[in-house]
Coordinates of C-alpha atoms in Angstrom, one line a residue:
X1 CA -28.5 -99.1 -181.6
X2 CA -25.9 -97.4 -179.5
X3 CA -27.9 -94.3 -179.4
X4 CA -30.8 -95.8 -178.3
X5 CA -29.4 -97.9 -175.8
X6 CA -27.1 -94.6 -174.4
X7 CA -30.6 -93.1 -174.4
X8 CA -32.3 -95.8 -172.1
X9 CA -29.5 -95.6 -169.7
X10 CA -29.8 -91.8 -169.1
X11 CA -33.6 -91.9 -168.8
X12 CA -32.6 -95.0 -166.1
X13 CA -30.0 -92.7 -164.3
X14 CA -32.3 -89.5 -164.3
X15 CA -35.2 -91.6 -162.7
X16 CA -32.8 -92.5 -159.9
X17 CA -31.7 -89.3 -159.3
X18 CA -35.2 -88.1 -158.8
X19 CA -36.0 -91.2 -156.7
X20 CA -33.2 -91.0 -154.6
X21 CA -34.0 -86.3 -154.5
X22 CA -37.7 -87.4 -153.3
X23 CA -36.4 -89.5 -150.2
X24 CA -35.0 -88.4 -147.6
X25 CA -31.2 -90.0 -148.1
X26 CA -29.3 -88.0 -150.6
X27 CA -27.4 -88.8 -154.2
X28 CA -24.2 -87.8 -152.8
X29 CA -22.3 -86.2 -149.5
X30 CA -21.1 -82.9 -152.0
X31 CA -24.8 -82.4 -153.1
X32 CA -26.3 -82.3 -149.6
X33 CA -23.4 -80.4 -148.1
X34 CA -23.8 -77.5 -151.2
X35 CA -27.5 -77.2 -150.2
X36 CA -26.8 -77.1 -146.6
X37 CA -24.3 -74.5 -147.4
X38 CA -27.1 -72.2 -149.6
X39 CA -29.1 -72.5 -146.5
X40 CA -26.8 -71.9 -143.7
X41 CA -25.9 -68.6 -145.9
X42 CA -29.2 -67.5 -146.2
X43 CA -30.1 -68.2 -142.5
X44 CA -26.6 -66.0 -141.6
X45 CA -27.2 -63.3 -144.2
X46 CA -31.0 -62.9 -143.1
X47 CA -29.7 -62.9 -139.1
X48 CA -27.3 -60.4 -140.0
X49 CA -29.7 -58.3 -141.9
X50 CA -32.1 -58.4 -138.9
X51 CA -29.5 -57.2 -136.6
X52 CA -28.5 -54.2 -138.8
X53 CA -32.5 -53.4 -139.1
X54 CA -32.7 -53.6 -135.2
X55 CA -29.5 -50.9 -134.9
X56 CA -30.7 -48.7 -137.4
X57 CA -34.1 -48.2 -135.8
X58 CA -32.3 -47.9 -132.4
X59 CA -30.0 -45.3 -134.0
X60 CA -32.9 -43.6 -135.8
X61 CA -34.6 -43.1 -131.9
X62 CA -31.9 -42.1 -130.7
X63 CA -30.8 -39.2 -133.4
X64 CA -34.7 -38.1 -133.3
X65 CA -34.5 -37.6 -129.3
X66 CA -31.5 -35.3 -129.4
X67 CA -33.6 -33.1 -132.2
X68 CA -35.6 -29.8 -130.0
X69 CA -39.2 -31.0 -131.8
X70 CA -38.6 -34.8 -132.9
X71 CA -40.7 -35.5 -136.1
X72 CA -42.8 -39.0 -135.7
X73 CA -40.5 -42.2 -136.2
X74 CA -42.0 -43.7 -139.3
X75 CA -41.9 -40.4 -141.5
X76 CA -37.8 -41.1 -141.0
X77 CA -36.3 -42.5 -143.9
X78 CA -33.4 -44.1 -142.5
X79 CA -36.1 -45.8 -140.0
X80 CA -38.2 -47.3 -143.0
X81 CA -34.3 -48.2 -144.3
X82 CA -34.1 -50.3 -141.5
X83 CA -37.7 -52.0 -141.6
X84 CA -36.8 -52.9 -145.2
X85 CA -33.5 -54.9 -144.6
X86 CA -35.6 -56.6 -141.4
X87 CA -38.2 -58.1 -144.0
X88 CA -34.9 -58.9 -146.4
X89 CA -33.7 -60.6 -143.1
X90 CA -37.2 -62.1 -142.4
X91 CA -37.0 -63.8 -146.1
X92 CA -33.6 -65.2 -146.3
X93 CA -34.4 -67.1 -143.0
X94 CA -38.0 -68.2 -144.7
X95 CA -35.9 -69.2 -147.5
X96 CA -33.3 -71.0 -145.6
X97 CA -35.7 -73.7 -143.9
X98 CA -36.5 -74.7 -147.5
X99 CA -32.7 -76.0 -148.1
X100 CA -31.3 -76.4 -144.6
X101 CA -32.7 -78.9 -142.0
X102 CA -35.1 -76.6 -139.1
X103 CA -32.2 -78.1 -136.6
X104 CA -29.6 -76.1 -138.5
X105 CA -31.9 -72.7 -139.4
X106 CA -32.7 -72.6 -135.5
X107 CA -29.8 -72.3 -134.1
X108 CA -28.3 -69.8 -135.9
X109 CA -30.6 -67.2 -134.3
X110 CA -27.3 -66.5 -132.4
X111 CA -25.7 -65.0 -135.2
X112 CA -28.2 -62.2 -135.2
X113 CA -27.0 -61.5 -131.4
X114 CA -23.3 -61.9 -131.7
X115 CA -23.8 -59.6 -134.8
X116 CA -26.3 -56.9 -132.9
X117 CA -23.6 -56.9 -129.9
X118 CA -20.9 -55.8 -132.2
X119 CA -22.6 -53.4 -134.9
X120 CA -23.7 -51.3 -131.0
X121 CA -20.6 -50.8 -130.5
X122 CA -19.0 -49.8 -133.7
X123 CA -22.5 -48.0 -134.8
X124 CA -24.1 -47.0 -131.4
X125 CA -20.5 -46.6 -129.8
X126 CA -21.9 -48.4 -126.8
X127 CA -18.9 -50.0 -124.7
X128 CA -17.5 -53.8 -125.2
X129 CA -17.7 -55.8 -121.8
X130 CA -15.1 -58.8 -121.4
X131 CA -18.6 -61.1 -120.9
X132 CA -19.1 -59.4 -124.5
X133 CA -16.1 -61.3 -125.6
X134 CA -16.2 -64.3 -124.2
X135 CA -19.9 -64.7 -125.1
X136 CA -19.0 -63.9 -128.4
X137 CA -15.9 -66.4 -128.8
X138 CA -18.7 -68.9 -127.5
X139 CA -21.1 -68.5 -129.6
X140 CA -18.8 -68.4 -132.9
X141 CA -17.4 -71.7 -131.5
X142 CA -20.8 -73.1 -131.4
X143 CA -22.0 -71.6 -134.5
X144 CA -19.2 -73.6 -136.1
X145 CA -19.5 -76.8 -134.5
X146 CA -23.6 -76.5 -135.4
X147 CA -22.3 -75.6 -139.4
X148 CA -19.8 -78.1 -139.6
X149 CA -22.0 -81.0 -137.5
X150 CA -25.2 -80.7 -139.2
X151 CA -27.5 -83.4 -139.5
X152 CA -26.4 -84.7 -143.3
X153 CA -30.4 -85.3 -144.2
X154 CA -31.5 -83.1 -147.0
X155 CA -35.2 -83.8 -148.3
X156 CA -37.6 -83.0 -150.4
X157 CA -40.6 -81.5 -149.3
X158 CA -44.1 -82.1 -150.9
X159 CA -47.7 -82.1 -150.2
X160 CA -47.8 -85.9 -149.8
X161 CA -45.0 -85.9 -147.4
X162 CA -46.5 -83.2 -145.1
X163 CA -49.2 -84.9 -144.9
X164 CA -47.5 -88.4 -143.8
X165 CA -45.4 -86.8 -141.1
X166 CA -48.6 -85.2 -140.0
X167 CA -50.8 -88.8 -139.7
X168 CA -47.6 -89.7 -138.2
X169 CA -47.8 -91.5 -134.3
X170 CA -44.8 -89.5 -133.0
X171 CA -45.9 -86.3 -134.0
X172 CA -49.6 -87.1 -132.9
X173 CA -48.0 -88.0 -129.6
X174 CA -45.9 -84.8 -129.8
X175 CA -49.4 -82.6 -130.5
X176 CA -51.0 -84.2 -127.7
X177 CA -48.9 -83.0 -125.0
X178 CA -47.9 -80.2 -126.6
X179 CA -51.6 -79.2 -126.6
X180 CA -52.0 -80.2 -122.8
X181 CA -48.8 -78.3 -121.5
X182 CA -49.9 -74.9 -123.3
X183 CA -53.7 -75.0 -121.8
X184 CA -51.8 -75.7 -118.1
X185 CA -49.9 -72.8 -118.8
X186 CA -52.7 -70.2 -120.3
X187 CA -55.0 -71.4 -117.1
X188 CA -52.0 -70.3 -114.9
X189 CA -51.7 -67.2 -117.2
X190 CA -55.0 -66.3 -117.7
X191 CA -56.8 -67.6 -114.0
X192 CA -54.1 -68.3 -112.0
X193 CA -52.4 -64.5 -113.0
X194 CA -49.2 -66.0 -113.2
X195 CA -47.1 -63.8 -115.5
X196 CA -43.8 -65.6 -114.5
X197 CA -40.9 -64.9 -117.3
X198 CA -40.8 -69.1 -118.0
X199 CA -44.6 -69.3 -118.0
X200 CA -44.8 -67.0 -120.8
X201 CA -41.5 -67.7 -123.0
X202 CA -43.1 -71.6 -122.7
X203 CA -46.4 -70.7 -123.9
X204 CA -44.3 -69.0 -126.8
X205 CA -41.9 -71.6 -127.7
X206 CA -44.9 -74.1 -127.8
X207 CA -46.6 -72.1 -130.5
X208 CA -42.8 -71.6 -132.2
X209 CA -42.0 -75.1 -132.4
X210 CA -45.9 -74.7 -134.8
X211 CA -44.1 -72.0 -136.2
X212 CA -40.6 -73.7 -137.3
X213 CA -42.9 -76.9 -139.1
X214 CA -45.4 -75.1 -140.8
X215 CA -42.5 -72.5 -142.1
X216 CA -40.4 -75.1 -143.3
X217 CA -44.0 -77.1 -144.9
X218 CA -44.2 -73.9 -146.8
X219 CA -40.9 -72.6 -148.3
X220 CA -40.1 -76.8 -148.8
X221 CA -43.4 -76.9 -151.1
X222 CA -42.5 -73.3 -152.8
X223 CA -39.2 -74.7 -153.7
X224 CA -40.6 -77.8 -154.8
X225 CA -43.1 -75.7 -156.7
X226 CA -39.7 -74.2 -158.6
X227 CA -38.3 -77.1 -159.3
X228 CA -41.6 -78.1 -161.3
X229 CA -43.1 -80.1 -158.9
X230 CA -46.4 -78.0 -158.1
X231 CA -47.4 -78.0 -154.4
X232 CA -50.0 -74.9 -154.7
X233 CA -53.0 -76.8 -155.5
X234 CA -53.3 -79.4 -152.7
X235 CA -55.0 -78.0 -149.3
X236 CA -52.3 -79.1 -146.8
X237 CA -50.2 -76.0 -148.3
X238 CA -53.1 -73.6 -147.5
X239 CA -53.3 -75.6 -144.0
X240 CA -49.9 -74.9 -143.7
X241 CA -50.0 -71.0 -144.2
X242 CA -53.1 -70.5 -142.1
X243 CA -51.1 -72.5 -139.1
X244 CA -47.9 -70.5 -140.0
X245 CA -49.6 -67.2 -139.7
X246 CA -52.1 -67.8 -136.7
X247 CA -48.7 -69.3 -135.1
X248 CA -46.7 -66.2 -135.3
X249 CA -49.7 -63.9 -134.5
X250 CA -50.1 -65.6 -131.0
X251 CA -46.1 -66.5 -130.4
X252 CA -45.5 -62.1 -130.6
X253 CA -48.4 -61.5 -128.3
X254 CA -46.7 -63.6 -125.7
X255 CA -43.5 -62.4 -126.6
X256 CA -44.1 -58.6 -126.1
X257 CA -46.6 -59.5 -123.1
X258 CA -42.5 -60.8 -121.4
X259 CA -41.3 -57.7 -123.0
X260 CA -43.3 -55.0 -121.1
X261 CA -42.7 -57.1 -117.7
X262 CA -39.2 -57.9 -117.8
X263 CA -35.9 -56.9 -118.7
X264 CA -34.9 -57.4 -122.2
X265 CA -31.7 -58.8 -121.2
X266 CA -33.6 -61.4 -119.1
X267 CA -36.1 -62.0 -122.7
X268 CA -33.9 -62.3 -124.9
X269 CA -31.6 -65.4 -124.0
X270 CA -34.3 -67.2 -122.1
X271 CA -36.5 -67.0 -125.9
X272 CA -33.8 -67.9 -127.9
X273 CA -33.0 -70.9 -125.5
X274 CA -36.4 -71.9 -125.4
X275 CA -37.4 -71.1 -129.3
X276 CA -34.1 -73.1 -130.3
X277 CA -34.9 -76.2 -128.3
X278 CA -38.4 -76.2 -129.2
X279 CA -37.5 -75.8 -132.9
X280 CA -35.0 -79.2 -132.9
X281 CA -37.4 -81.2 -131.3
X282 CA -40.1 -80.5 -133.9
X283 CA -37.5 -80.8 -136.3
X284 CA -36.4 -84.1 -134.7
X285 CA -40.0 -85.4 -134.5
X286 CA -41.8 -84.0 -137.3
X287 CA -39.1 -84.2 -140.4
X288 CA -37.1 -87.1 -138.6
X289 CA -33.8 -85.1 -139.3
X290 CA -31.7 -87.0 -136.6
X291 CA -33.0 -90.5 -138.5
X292 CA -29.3 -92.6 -139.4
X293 CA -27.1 -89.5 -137.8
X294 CA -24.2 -90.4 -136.3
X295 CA -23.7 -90.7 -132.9
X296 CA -20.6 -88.2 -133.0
X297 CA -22.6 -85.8 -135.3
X298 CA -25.7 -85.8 -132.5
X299 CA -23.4 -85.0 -129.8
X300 CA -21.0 -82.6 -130.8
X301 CA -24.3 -81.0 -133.0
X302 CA -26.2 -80.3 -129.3
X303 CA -22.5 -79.4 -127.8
X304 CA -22.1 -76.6 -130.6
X305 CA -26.1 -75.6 -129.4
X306 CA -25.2 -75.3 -125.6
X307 CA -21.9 -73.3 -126.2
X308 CA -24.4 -70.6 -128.5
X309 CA -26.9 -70.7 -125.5
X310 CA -23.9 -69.6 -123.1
X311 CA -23.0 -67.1 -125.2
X312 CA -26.1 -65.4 -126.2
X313 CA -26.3 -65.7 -121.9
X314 CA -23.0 -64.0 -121.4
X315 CA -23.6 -61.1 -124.3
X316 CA -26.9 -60.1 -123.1
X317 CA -26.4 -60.4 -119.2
X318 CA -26.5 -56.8 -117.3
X319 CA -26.5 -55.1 -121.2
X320 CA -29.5 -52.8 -119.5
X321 CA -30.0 -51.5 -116.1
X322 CA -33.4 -50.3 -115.1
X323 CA -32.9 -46.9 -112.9
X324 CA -35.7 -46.1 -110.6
X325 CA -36.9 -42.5 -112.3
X326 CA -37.1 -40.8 -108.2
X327 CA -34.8 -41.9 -105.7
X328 CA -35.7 -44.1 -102.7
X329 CA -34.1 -45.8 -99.9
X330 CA -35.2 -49.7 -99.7
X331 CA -35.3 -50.6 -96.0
X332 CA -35.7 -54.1 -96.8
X333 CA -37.4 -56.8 -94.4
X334 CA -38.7 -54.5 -91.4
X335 CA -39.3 -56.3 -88.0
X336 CA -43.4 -56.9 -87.2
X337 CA -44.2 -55.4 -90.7
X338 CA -45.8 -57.5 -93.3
X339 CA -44.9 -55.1 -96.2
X340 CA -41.6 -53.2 -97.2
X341 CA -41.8 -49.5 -97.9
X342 CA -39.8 -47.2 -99.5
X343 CA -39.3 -44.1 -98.1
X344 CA -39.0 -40.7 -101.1
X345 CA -36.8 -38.1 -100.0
X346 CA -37.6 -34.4 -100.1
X347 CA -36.5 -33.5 -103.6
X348 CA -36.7 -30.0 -102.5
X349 CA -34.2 -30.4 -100.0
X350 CA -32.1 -32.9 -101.6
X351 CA -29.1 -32.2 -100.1
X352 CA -30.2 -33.2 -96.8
X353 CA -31.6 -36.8 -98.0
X354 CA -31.6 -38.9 -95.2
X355 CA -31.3 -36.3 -92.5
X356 CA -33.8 -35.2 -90.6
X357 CA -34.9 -31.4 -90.9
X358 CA -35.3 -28.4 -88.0
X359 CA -38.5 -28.1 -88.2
X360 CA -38.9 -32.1 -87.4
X361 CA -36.4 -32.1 -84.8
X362 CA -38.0 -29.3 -83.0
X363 CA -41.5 -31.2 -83.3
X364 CA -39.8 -34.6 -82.0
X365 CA -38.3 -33.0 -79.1
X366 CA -41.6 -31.1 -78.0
X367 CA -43.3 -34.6 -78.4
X368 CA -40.5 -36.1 -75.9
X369 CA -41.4 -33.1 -73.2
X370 CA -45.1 -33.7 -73.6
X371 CA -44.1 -37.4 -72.4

């Protein structure tokens, strides 16, 4: 009798631990804060990996420029070295959105900056700025205050539930303008020619914000799928990859078009401003991860996110200088002329850039006499 009746009361207690697992409220504060803590790991290990991948590709160019006939990048082992840990880094941020909350993963995007800035300067013995520093200090700060702050919702992610948020009138709502604001800004792109820096990191972090749901549908169904729960045989998971691919696909194109036009140091903290915003709203609408938060939580959460945007701002500001390959002077804004010209010096008399030679001296003053 006492072993049946101990048996009823653990089948009762497992069933509402796997009720309580399936919504979005968890069993217990230490639970939800170990498997926040697995994905904050692997979303710092993978940002860390990527920024060691990005050095040692750097490092590999570098080495192969100073050699009299380079060989082709890719047949450099240390190169593929680095493309390996990059898709290591790739995974354990794939893998992260399937126990952290997309507001959490997002964010620490920083981590793979504050990490590049240092590893260039112990590896590519480039030199440490004070903005360095202080950008640095920042964006540790904020990396703490988003680690410790996270939005306490853990859930679990299944077929059913993707499908919910999707039929959802927020996110419908979201789509919508979503959808409106990225053909305004294509029509500008594409008709209009403008190829503004904001036009095209928008147009990006529009198609990111498709990117951050339909990464965290999948990995959220895989790990369902190794819990038991199998998520591989209902269609919104195949939905999910085809959106998560064609997403990416489009979000690089616009991302290397802002590359070849502008500075990297002007890409890189505008993108991860952009990408990071546009990845807690989605997570906000889509998931609902700022449902019952704390007020505190919310604020000093987006507080930690602003001090990271400053300091991804102050690390990557003036890193690069573009040089003009041949000299010029810039006369700026000259009177009753509607374009500014720039005048090339000699370069085979260099030493006399921006004086004026015999031979033209001789042929201004004749000119004078004929007057």
């Amino acid at each position: 009798m006492t072993t049946a009746t101990s048996v009823t009361t653990a089948q009762l207690l497992f069933n509402n631990v796997s009720e309580q697992q399936n919504s979005t409220v968890p069993l217990t504060w230490d639970s939800l804060h170990q498997i926040n803590v697995l994905g904050t790991v692997l979303a710092i290990t993978g940002n860390v990996l990527i920024s060691i991948s990005l050095n040692i590709q750097k490092y590999t160019h570098v080495r192969l420029l100073c050699q009299e006939s380079p060989a082709p990048y890719y047949r450099s082992k240390l190169w593929w070295c680095g493309i390996f840990l990059m898709g290591m880094g790739e995974l354990g941020n794939f893998a992260a959105y399937g126990f952290a909350p997309a507001t959490l993963v997002a964010p620490l995007g920083c981590v793979s900056v504050i990490a590049s800035a240092a590893i260039s300067v112990l590896f590519l013995k480039e030199k440490m700025r004070s903005s360095d520093i202080l950008g640095g200090s920042l964006a540790v700060l904020g990396t703490y205050l988003l680690v410790t702050f996270a939005i306490n919702v853990q859930q679990e992610i299944t077929a059913a539930k993707i499908h919910k948020y999707i039929v959802s009138w927020p996110f419908l709502v979201y789509l919508g303008l979503e959808f409106i604001l990225f053909i305004t800004f294509l029509y500008l792109f594409k008709k209009r020619g403008m190829k503004h820096i904001v036009v095209l990191l928008l147009m990006s972090s529009l198609l990111a914000s498709l990117t951050v749901i339909s990464v965290k549908a999948v990995s959220g169904m895989i790990t369902s799928s190794m819990k038991g729960q199998l998520q591989f045989q209902y269609p919104v998971f195949y939905v999910m990859v085809v959106i998560m691919v064609a997403s990416c696909i489009f979000q690089v194109q616009f991302l290397n078009q802002a590359m070849k036009l502008y500075n990297a140091t002007e890409v890189v903290p505008i993108n991860f401003v952009f990408f990071t915003t546009s990845a807690i709203i989605a997570g906000v609408i889509f998931y609902q991860e700022f449902h019952g938060a704390a007020l505190l939580n919310i604020f000093m959460f987006l507080f930690g996110c602003i001090l990271s945007f400053l300091g991804v701002f102050l690390i990557a500001r003036n890193r690069e200088k573009r040089t003009a390959e041949i000299p010029y002077i810039d006369l700026g804004t000259i009177p009753k002329e509607s374009n500014t010209e720039r005048i090339q010096p000699d370069l085979s008399h260099i030493n006399s850039y921006g004086t004026v030679q015999d031979g033209e001296r001789n042929h201004d003053s004749r000119g004078e006499d004929a007057k």
